[in-house]
CSV table of C-alpha atoms in Angstrom, one decimal:
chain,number,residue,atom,x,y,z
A,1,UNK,CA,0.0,0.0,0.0
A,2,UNK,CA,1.5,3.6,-1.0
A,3,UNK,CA,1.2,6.7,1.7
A,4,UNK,CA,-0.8,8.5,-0.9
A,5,UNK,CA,-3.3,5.5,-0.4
A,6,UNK,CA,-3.2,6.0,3.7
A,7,UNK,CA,-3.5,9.8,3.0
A,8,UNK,CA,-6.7,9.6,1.3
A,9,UNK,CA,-7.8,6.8,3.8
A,10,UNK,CA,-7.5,8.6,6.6
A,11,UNK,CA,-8.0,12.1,4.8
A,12,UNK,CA,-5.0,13.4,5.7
A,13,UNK,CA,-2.5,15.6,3.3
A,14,UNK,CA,0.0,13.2,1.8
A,15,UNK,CA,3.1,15.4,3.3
A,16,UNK,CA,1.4,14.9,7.2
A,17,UNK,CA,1.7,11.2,6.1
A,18,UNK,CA,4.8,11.5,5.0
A,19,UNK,CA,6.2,13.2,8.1
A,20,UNK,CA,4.4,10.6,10.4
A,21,UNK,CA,6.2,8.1,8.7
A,22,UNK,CA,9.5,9.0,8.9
A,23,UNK,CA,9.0,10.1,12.6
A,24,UNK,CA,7.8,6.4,13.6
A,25,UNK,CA,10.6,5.3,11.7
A,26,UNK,CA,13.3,7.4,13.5
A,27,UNK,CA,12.1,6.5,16.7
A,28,UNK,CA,11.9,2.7,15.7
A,29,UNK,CA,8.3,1.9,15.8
A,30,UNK,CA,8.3,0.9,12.1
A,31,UNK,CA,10.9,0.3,9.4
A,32,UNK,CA,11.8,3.0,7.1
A,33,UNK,CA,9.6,2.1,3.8
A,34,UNK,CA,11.4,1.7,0.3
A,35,UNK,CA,10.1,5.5,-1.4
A,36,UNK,CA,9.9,6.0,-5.2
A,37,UNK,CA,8.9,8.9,-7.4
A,38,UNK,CA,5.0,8.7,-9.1
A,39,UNK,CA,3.3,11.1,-11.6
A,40,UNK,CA,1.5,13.5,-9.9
A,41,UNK,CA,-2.5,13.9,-10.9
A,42,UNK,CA,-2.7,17.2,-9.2
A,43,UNK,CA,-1.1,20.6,-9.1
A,44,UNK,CA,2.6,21.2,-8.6
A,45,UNK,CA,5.4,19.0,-9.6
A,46,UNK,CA,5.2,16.6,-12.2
A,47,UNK,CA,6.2,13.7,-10.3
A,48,UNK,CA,6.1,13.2,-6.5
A,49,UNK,CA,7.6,10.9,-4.0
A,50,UNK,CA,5.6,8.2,-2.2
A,51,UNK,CA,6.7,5.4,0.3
A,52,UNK,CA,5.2,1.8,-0.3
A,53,UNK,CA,4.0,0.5,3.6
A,54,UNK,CA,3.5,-3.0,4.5
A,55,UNK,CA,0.5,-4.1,6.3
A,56,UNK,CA,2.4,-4.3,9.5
A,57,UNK,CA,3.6,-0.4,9.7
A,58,UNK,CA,0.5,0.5,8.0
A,59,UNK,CA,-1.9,0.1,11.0
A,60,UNK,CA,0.8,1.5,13.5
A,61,UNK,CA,1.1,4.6,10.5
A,62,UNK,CA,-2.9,4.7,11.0
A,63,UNK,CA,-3.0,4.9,14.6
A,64,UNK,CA,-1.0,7.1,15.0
A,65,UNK,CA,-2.9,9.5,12.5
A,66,UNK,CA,-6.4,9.2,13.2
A,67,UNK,CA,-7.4,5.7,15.2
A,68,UNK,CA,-11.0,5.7,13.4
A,69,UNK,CA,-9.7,5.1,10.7
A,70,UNK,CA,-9.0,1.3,11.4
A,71,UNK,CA,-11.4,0.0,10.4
A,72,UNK,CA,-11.4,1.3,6.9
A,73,UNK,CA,-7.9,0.1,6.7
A,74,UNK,CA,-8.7,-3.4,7.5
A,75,UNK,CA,-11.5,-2.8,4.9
A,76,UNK,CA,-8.5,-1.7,2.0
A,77,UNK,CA,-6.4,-4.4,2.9
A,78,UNK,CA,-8.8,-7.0,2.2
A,79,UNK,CA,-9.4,-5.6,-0.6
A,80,UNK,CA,-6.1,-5.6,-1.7
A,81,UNK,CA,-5.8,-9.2,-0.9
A,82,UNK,CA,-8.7,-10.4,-2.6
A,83,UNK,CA,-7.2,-9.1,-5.5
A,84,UNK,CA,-3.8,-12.0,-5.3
A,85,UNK,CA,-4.7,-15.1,-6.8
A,86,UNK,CA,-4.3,-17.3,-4.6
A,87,UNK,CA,-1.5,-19.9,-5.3
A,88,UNK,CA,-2.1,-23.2,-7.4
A,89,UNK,CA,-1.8,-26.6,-5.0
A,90,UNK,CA,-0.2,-29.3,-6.8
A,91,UNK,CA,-1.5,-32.6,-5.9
A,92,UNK,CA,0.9,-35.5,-5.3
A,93,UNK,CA,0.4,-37.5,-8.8
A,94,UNK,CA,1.1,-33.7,-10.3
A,95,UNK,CA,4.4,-33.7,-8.5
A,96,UNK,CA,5.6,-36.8,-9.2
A,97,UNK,CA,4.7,-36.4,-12.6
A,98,UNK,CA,6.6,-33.8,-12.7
A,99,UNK,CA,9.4,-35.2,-11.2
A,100,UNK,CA,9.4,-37.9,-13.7
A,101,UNK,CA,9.8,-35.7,-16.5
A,102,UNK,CA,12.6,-33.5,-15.2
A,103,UNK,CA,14.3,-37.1,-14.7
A,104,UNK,CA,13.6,-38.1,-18.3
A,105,UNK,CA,15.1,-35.0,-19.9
A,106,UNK,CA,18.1,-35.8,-17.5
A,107,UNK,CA,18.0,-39.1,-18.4
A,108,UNK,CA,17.7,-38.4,-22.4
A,109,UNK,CA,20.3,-35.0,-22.1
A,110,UNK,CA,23.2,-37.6,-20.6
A,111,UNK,CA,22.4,-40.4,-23.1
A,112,UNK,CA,22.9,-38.0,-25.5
A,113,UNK,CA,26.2,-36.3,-23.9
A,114,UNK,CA,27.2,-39.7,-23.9
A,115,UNK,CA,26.7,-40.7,-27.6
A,116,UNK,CA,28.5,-37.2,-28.5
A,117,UNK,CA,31.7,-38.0,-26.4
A,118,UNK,CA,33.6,-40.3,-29.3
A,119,UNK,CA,32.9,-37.9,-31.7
A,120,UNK,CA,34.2,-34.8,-29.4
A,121,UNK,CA,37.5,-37.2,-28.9
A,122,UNK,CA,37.7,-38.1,-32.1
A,123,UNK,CA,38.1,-34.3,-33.7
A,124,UNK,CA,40.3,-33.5,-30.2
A,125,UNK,CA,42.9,-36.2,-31.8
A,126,UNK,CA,42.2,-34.9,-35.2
A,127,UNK,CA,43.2,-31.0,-34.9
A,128,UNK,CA,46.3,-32.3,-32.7
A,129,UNK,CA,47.8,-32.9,-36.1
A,130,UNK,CA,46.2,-30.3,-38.0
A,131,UNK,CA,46.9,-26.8,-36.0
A,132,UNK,CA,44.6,-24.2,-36.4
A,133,UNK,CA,41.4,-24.3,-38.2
A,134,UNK,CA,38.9,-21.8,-40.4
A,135,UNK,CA,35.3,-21.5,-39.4
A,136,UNK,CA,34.4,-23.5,-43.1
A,137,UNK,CA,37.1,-26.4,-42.3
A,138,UNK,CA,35.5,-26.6,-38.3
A,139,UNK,CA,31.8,-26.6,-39.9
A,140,UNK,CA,33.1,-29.0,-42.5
A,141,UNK,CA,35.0,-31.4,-39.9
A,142,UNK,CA,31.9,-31.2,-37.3
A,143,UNK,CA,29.8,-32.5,-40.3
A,144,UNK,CA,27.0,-29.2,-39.5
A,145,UNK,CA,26.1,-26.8,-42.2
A,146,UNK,CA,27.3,-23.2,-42.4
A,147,UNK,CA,23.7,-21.4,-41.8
A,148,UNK,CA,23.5,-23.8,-38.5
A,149,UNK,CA,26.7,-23.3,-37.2
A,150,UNK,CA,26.6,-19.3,-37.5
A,151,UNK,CA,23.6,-19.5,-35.8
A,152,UNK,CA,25.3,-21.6,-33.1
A,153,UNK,CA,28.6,-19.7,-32.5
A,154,UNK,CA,26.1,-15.9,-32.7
A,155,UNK,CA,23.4,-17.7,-30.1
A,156,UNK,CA,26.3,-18.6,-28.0
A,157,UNK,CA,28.2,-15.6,-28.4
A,158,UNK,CA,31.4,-17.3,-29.5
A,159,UNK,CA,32.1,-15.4,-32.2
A,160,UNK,CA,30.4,-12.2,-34.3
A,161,UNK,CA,31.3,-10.8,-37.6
A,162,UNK,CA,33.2,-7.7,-38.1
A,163,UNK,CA,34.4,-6.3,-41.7
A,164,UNK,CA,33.1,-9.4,-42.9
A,165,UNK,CA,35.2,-11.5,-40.6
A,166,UNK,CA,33.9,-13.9,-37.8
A,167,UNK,CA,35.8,-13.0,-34.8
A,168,UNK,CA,36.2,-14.9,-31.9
A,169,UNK,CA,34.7,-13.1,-28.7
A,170,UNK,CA,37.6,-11.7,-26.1
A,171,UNK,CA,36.9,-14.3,-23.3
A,172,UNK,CA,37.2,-17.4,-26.1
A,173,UNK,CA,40.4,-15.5,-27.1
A,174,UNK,CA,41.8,-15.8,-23.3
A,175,UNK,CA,40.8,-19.1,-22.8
A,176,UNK,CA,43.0,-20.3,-25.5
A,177,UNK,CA,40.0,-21.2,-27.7
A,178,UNK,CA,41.1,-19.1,-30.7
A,179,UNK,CA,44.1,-17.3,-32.0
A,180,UNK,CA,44.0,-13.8,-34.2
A,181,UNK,CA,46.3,-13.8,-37.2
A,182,UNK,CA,46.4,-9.7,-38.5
A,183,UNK,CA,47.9,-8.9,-41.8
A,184,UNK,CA,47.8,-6.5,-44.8
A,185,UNK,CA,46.2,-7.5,-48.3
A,186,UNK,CA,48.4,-7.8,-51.0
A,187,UNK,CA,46.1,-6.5,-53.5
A,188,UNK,CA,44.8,-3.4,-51.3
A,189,UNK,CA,46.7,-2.7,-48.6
A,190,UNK,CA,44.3,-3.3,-46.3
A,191,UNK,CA,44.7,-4.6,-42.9
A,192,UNK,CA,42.3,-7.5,-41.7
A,193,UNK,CA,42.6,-9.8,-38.8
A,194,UNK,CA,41.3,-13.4,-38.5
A,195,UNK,CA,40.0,-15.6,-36.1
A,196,UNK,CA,41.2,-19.1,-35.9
A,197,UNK,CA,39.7,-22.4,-34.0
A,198,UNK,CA,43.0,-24.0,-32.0
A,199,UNK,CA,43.0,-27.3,-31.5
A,200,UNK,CA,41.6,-27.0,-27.7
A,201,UNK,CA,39.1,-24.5,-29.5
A,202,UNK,CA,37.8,-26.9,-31.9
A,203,UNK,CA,37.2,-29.9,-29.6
A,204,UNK,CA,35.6,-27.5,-27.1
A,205,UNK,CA,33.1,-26.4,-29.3
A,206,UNK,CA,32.0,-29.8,-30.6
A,207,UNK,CA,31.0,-30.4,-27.1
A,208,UNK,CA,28.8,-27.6,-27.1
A,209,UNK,CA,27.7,-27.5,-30.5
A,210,UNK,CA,26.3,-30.9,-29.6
A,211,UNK,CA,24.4,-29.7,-26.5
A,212,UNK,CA,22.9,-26.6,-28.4
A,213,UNK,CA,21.6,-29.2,-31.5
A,214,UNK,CA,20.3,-31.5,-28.6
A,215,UNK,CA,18.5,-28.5,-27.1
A,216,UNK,CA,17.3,-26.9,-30.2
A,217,UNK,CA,15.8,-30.2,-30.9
A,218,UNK,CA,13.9,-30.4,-27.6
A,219,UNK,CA,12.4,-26.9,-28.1
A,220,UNK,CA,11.3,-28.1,-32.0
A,221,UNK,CA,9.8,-31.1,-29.9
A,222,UNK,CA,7.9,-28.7,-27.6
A,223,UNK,CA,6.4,-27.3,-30.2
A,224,UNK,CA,5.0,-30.1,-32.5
């Protein structure tokens, strides 16, 4: 409930209210209130500041005001109430059920992990003897087509284009992920700089490529 709402209750001006509150609050009978600034309705400033009472400090705020006015503040608050939906009450089936479910997507999300892992070490020992690798040979070793892997490495904010390069984000950078070859173009003069998978880089993100095709799969599923 706002102190503007307690004014008009209890048919006080809003700054009386205001200066009641922060009184009980310095001498300890209530907790200061979170304030915020509102548009004003009426004349003066545009916006105005209002504190946000809890039920608690509201009837102590009251009392101290104008004690008749109890009862109209019980009336308010009930009011207020009435208006929360109350909360939904699973039964137990609903719970279980839904414990089942979360333990099938576990289930289905390690099976899947699982079946990914020879792959994952199979392009580790692959890119140990090839060095560093261009987003078309990583796309073409992972066996995923360009459109899809884009997608993938801007969802995940592993890399972005700039000039018309894809460029591994700073953080991949660091973590050893990708290294930046710069250079000038013969033909123009024109500097550039390139991003390359390592070979860490490269078996890291056939990990996650494969969790973010297993999840985009599950939200296609959803939606069938």
């Amino acid at each position: 409930m706002s102190s503007r709402e307690i004014a008009d209750l209890v048919e006080k001006r809003h700054d009386n209210v205001l200066r009641t509150i922060e009184s009980l609050a310095q001498r300890r009978a209530i907790a200061l209130p979170q304030s915020e600034e509102v548009p004003n309705d009426g004349p003066g400033p545009k916006t105005i500041r209002q504190y946000r009472v809890g039920k608690r400090d509201s009837y102590v705020i009251v009392a101290q005001l104008s004690p008749e006015f109890t009862a109209r503040l019980v009336d308010r608050w009930q009011e207020l109430e009435a208006r929360t939906p109350a909360p939904v009450e699973l039964s137990r089936m609903q719970i279980l059920e839904m414990a089942m479910e979360s333990e099938r997507e576990r289930e289905e999300l390690a099976a899947q992990v699982a079946a990914a892992a020879p792959a994952v070490e199979f392009v580790g020992r692959y890119v140990e003897s090839t060095g560093l690798m261009t987003f078309r040979q990583v796309a073409k070793l992972l066996k995923v087509k360009e459109p899809e892997f884009r997608q993938f490495l801007k969802e995940e904010k592993v890399m972005y284009v700039l000039g018309g390069e894809w460029t591994a984000h700073a953080q991949h950078i660091e973590a050893g992920r990708f290294q930046v070859r710069a250079g000038t173009a013969q033909a123009n003069g024109h500097a550039y700089s390139t991003s390359k998978f390592t070979p860490k880089g490269v078996q890291w993100v056939a990990g996650e490529l494969a969790k973010w095709q297993l999840a985009q799969r599950q939200k296609e599923g959803s939606h069938a």
